[in-house]
CSV table of C-alpha atoms in Angstrom, one decimal:
chain,number,residue,atom,x,y,z
A,66,MET,CA,7.6,-1.0,-27.2
A,67,THR,CA,9.7,-4.5,-27.0
A,68,PRO,CA,10.9,-6.1,-23.7
A,69,ALA,CA,14.4,-5.2,-24.8
A,70,THR,CA,13.5,-1.9,-25.2
A,71,LEU,CA,12.1,-1.7,-21.7
A,72,PHE,CA,14.5,-3.7,-19.8
A,73,ASN,CA,17.4,-2.0,-21.5
A,74,ALA,CA,16.1,1.3,-19.9
A,75,LEU,CA,15.1,-0.2,-16.5
A,76,TRP,CA,18.7,-1.4,-16.2
A,77,TYR,CA,20.4,2.1,-17.5
A,78,ASP,CA,18.3,3.9,-14.8
A,79,TYR,CA,19.2,1.4,-11.9
A,80,VAL,CA,23.1,1.3,-12.5
A,81,ASN,CA,23.2,4.8,-13.0
A,82,ARG,CA,20.6,6.5,-10.3
A,83,LEU,CA,19.6,3.7,-8.1
A,84,CYS,CA,22.5,1.5,-7.5
A,85,PRO,CA,25.8,1.9,-9.1
A,86,SER,CA,27.7,-0.9,-7.3
A,87,ALA,CA,25.5,-3.3,-9.1
A,88,LEU,CA,27.9,-2.9,-12.0
A,89,LYS,CA,30.8,-4.2,-9.9
A,90,VAL,CA,28.6,-7.1,-8.4
A,91,HIS,CA,27.8,-7.8,-12.1
A,92,ASP,CA,31.4,-8.0,-13.2
A,93,LEU,CA,32.2,-10.2,-10.0
A,94,LEU,CA,29.7,-12.9,-11.1
A,95,GLU,CA,29.7,-12.6,-14.8
A,96,GLU,CA,31.9,-15.5,-16.5
A,97,ASN,CA,31.8,-16.4,-20.2
A,98,THR,CA,28.0,-15.9,-20.5
A,99,PRO,CA,25.9,-13.0,-19.6
A,100,LEU,CA,23.7,-13.4,-16.3
A,101,ILE,CA,20.5,-14.4,-16.4
A,102,ASN,CA,18.2,-11.8,-14.7
A,103,ASP,CA,15.6,-13.7,-12.8
A,104,HIS,CA,13.5,-10.8,-12.0
A,105,ILE,CA,13.0,-6.7,-11.3
A,106,ALA,CA,11.0,-5.5,-8.6
A,107,LEU,CA,9.0,-2.0,-9.0
A,108,ARG,CA,7.3,0.0,-6.3
A,109,THR,CA,4.4,2.4,-6.0
A,110,PHE,CA,1.4,4.1,-4.1
A,111,ASN,CA,-2.2,2.3,-4.6
A,112,LEU,CA,-3.5,5.7,-5.6
A,113,SER,CA,-4.7,6.7,-9.1
A,114,PRO,CA,-3.1,7.7,-11.8
A,115,VAL,CA,0.2,5.3,-10.8
A,116,SER,CA,-1.2,2.2,-8.9
A,117,LEU,CA,0.2,-1.5,-9.1
A,118,ASP,CA,-2.3,-1.8,-12.0
A,119,THR,CA,-0.6,1.2,-14.1
A,120,LEU,CA,2.8,-0.1,-13.7
A,121,ALA,CA,1.6,-3.8,-14.3
A,122,LYS,CA,-0.2,-2.4,-17.7
A,123,SER,CA,3.5,-1.4,-19.5
A,124,PHE,CA,4.3,-5.5,-19.2
A,125,LEU,CA,0.5,-6.7,-19.5
A,126,ASP,CA,1.1,-5.2,-23.0
A,127,ILE,CA,4.2,-7.1,-24.0
A,128,GLY,CA,2.7,-10.4,-23.3
A,129,TYR,CA,3.2,-10.7,-19.3
A,130,TYR,CA,0.4,-12.5,-17.5
A,131,VAL,CA,-0.3,-12.5,-13.3
A,132,GLY,CA,1.7,-15.1,-11.6
A,133,GLY,CA,0.9,-14.6,-7.9
A,134,ASP,CA,-0.9,-12.1,-5.6
A,135,TYR,CA,1.0,-11.3,-2.3
A,136,GLN,CA,-0.2,-9.5,0.9
A,137,PHE,CA,2.2,-7.8,3.6
A,138,GLU,CA,-0.2,-7.0,6.5
A,139,LYS,CA,2.6,-5.3,8.9
A,140,LYS,CA,4.2,-3.4,6.0
A,141,LYS,CA,0.8,-2.5,4.6
A,142,LEU,CA,1.5,-3.6,1.2
A,143,ARG,CA,0.2,-5.7,-1.7
A,144,ALA,CA,1.8,-7.1,-4.3
A,145,GLN,CA,1.8,-9.2,-7.8
A,146,HIS,CA,4.1,-11.0,-9.8
A,147,PHE,CA,4.2,-11.4,-13.7
A,148,GLU,CA,5.6,-13.9,-15.7
A,149,HIS,CA,6.2,-14.0,-19.6
A,150,PRO,CA,5.6,-17.0,-21.9
A,151,ASP,CA,9.3,-16.5,-23.1
A,152,GLU,CA,10.7,-17.7,-20.0
A,153,MET,CA,14.2,-16.3,-20.8
A,154,LEU,CA,12.5,-12.7,-19.7
A,155,PRO,CA,12.5,-12.0,-16.5
A,156,LYS,CA,9.6,-12.1,-14.0
A,157,VAL,CA,8.5,-8.8,-12.7
A,158,PHE,CA,7.6,-8.1,-9.0
A,159,ILE,CA,5.3,-5.0,-8.3
A,160,SER,CA,4.3,-3.9,-5.1
A,161,GLU,CA,2.3,-0.9,-3.7
A,162,LEU,CA,1.8,0.9,-0.5
A,163,LEU,CA,-2.0,0.7,1.0
A,164,VAL,CA,-2.2,4.4,1.6
A,165,ASP,CA,-5.8,4.5,3.2
A,166,GLN,CA,-3.9,2.1,6.1
A,167,CYS,CA,-1.4,5.0,6.9
A,168,SER,CA,-1.8,7.9,9.2
A,169,PHE,CA,-3.8,10.7,8.0
A,170,SER,CA,-0.4,12.8,8.0
A,171,ALA,CA,1.2,10.5,5.7
A,172,GLN,CA,-1.6,10.0,3.3
A,173,ARG,CA,-1.7,13.8,3.1
A,174,ILE,CA,1.8,14.1,2.0
A,175,ILE,CA,1.1,11.0,-0.6
A,176,HIS,CA,-1.8,12.8,-2.0
A,177,SER,CA,0.2,15.9,-2.4
A,178,PHE,CA,2.4,13.8,-4.8
A,179,MET,CA,-0.3,12.5,-6.5
A,180,ALA,CA,-1.6,16.0,-7.4
A,181,GLN,CA,1.7,17.2,-9.3
A,182,ILE,CA,2.0,14.0,-11.7
A,183,ASP,CA,1.4,14.8,-15.3
A,184,GLU,CA,-0.5,12.0,-16.4
A,185,ALA,CA,0.1,12.5,-20.0
A,186,LYS,CA,3.4,11.1,-19.1
A,187,LEU,CA,2.3,7.8,-17.9
A,188,SER,CA,1.2,6.7,-21.7
A,189,ASP,CA,5.0,6.1,-22.4
A,190,PRO,CA,6.0,2.7,-20.8
A,191,LEU,CA,9.4,4.4,-20.0
A,192,PHE,CA,8.3,6.3,-17.5
A,193,LEU,CA,9.2,3.2,-15.3
A,194,ALA,CA,12.8,4.1,-15.6
A,195,LYS,CA,12.8,7.9,-15.3
A,196,GLY,CA,12.2,8.4,-11.6
A,197,ARG,CA,10.2,10.9,-9.6
A,198,MET,CA,7.2,12.8,-11.1
A,199,TRP,CA,6.8,15.2,-8.3
A,200,ASN,CA,8.8,17.7,-5.9
A,201,VAL,CA,9.6,16.2,-2.3
A,202,SER,CA,11.0,18.0,0.9
A,203,ILE,CA,13.5,16.3,3.2
A,204,GLU,CA,10.8,17.0,5.7
A,205,GLN,CA,8.2,15.2,4.2
A,206,TYR,CA,10.7,12.3,3.1
A,207,GLN,CA,11.6,11.9,6.9
A,208,LYS,CA,8.2,12.1,8.2
A,209,LEU,CA,7.4,9.1,6.0
A,210,ALA,CA,10.0,7.2,7.0
A,211,LYS,CA,9.3,7.2,10.4
A,212,GLU,CA,6.0,5.6,9.7
A,213,THR,CA,7.0,3.6,6.4
A,214,GLU,CA,10.6,3.1,4.9
A,215,TYR,CA,8.9,1.6,1.8
A,216,GLY,CA,6.5,4.9,1.3
A,217,ALA,CA,9.8,7.0,1.7
A,218,TRP,CA,11.7,4.9,-0.8
A,219,VAL,CA,8.7,5.7,-3.4
A,220,ALA,CA,8.5,9.3,-2.5
A,221,ALA,CA,12.3,9.9,-2.9
A,222,HIS,CA,12.8,7.9,-6.0
A,223,GLY,CA,9.8,7.4,-8.0
A,224,TYR,CA,9.9,4.9,-10.6
A,225,GLY,CA,12.8,2.8,-11.5
A,226,ALA,CA,13.5,-1.1,-10.7
A,227,ASN,CA,14.9,-0.9,-6.8
A,228,HIS,CA,16.6,-4.5,-7.8
A,229,PHE,CA,17.7,-6.6,-10.8
A,230,THR,CA,18.3,-10.5,-9.4
A,231,VAL,CA,21.1,-12.6,-10.5
A,232,SER,CA,19.6,-16.4,-11.2
A,233,VAL,CA,22.2,-18.4,-8.9
A,234,ASN,CA,21.3,-21.6,-11.2
A,235,GLN,CA,23.4,-20.3,-13.9
A,236,LEU,CA,26.5,-19.6,-11.8
A,237,ASN,CA,29.4,-22.2,-12.4
A,238,ARG,CA,31.5,-21.0,-9.6
A,239,PHE,CA,28.8,-20.8,-7.2
A,240,ASP,CA,26.0,-23.8,-6.3
A,241,GLU,CA,24.8,-22.1,-3.4
A,242,VAL,CA,23.1,-18.5,-2.4
A,243,SER,CA,25.6,-18.9,0.7
A,244,GLU,CA,28.7,-19.1,-1.4
A,245,VAL,CA,27.8,-15.9,-3.0
A,246,ASN,CA,26.8,-14.1,-0.2
A,247,ASN,CA,30.3,-15.0,1.3
A,248,PHE,CA,32.2,-14.1,-1.7
A,249,LEU,CA,30.5,-10.9,-1.8
A,250,LYS,CA,31.2,-10.4,1.5
A,251,ARG,CA,34.7,-10.7,1.1
A,252,GLU,CA,34.6,-8.0,-1.9
A,253,GLY,CA,33.4,-5.6,1.0
A,254,PHE,CA,29.7,-5.9,0.4
A,255,LYS,CA,27.0,-5.9,3.1
A,256,MET,CA,24.3,-8.4,3.1
A,257,ASN,CA,21.1,-8.2,4.1
A,258,ASP,CA,20.8,-10.1,7.3
A,259,ALA,CA,17.0,-9.6,8.2
A,260,GLY,CA,15.8,-12.7,8.9
A,261,GLY,CA,19.1,-14.5,8.1
A,262,GLU,CA,21.1,-13.7,5.1
A,263,VAL,CA,19.6,-16.8,3.2
A,264,LYS,CA,15.7,-16.0,3.0
A,265,GLY,CA,13.6,-19.2,2.3
A,266,THR,CA,14.6,-23.0,2.2
A,267,PRO,CA,14.9,-25.7,-0.8
A,268,GLY,CA,11.7,-26.9,0.8
A,269,GLU,CA,10.1,-24.1,-0.1
A,270,LEU,CA,11.5,-24.2,-3.6
A,271,LEU,CA,13.3,-20.7,-3.7
A,272,GLU,CA,16.3,-19.2,-1.7
A,273,GLN,CA,17.1,-15.4,-1.9
A,274,SER,CA,19.7,-12.8,-0.8
A,275,SER,CA,20.4,-9.4,-1.4
A,276,THR,CA,23.1,-6.6,-0.7
A,277,MET,CA,21.8,-3.7,1.1
A,278,ALA,CA,21.1,-1.0,-0.6
A,279,ASP,CA,23.6,1.8,-2.0
A,280,LYS,CA,23.2,5.0,-0.3
A,281,VAL,CA,22.9,7.5,-3.5
A,282,GLY,CA,22.3,11.3,-3.7
A,283,VAL,CA,18.6,12.6,-4.3
A,284,SER,CA,17.4,16.2,-4.6
A,285,PHE,CA,15.1,17.3,-2.3
A,286,ILE,CA,13.3,20.8,-2.4
A,287,GLU,CA,15.9,21.6,0.1
A,288,GLY,CA,19.1,20.2,-1.5
A,289,GLU,CA,20.6,16.6,-1.6
A,290,LEU,CA,20.9,14.3,0.8
A,291,TYR,CA,22.1,10.6,0.6
A,292,VAL,CA,19.3,8.0,1.2
A,293,PRO,CA,18.9,4.0,0.6
A,294,GLY,CA,18.5,3.4,-3.3
A,295,GLY,CA,18.6,0.0,-5.0
A,296,PHE,CA,20.2,-3.4,-4.3
A,297,TYR,CA,21.2,-6.3,-6.1
A,298,GLU,CA,19.4,-9.8,-5.5
A,299,PHE,CA,20.4,-13.5,-5.7
A,300,ALA,CA,17.8,-16.4,-6.3
A,301,LYS,CA,18.3,-19.8,-6.3
A,302,ARG,CA,15.0,-21.9,-7.8
A,303,TYR,CA,14.4,-25.6,-7.4
A,304,LYS,CA,12.4,-27.7,-9.3
A,305,THR,CA,8.4,-29.0,-8.7
A,306,GLU,CA,7.4,-32.3,-8.6
A,307,GLY,CA,6.3,-31.9,-12.3
A,308,GLY,CA,10.2,-31.0,-13.1
A,309,GLN,CA,9.7,-27.4,-13.6
A,310,LEU,CA,11.5,-24.8,-11.7
A,311,TYR,CA,9.5,-23.1,-9.2
A,312,SER,CA,8.5,-19.8,-10.8
A,313,GLY,CA,6.7,-17.7,-7.8
A,314,PHE,CA,7.5,-16.1,-4.6
A,315,ILE,CA,7.3,-16.5,-1.1
A,316,ALA,CA,5.7,-13.9,0.9
A,317,ALA,CA,7.7,-14.5,4.2
A,318,SER,CA,11.2,-14.0,2.4
A,319,ALA,CA,9.8,-11.0,0.3
A,320,ASP,CA,8.8,-9.3,3.2
A,321,LYS,CA,12.8,-9.5,4.4
A,322,ILE,CA,13.7,-8.5,1.1
A,323,PHE,CA,11.8,-5.3,1.2
A,324,GLU,CA,14.1,-4.3,4.1
A,325,SER,CA,17.0,-4.0,1.9
A,326,THR,CA,16.4,-0.5,1.4
A,327,TYR,CA,16.0,0.5,5.3
A,328,ARG,CA,18.0,3.1,6.6
């Protein structure tokens, strides 16, 4: 599996299933050179056989390494980000819901999903771009959403990139994340304003923003329901004292980016 094969599959799934509006954003921002993708993000549960480590293996096998660890106590999440020696390859941010910290009823619902997974399918790294591996009811989705929006999102969508990220550093028309935000708002996009439209500061070496997730049709046991899907993110990185662009993430900012998929 080459990085190009994996990321192309993730992009195809992202724009066709999770975030169709990303194509418009992409066209609006792309100029004479292809957009640089700063990072993608994936979500899962911290349960066998699809824990964070399971998802990470597909990237470790193509040369990625762990770049940082993060905790989100209020959202009951743990995350890691991964980098590749080839700096042109996007970083990967993988998070997992700490299911044992959820209510008994939520745990029971999520464990019922795990029991349906065909583990043989996990040997193919492209499972990361193939969506859900279980059946879920609207009732289960709504019960989870009352307790954990994150858990409900994974229950509905399964596996796929919940966002890709435009590197603002490369853009010619815009120097600041706020300029990208204002441009997209004029084009009719709603931005995530949790914690402010721009999350992070130059002093923290990373500024981020994102659109609010598209509403996409999802098939549940009872029928189709439109729920939040994927979103597009924008990131500007600043240089460290050593002269290199900062490559990590800011937990407080990521915490608010998660809310791009809130209902």
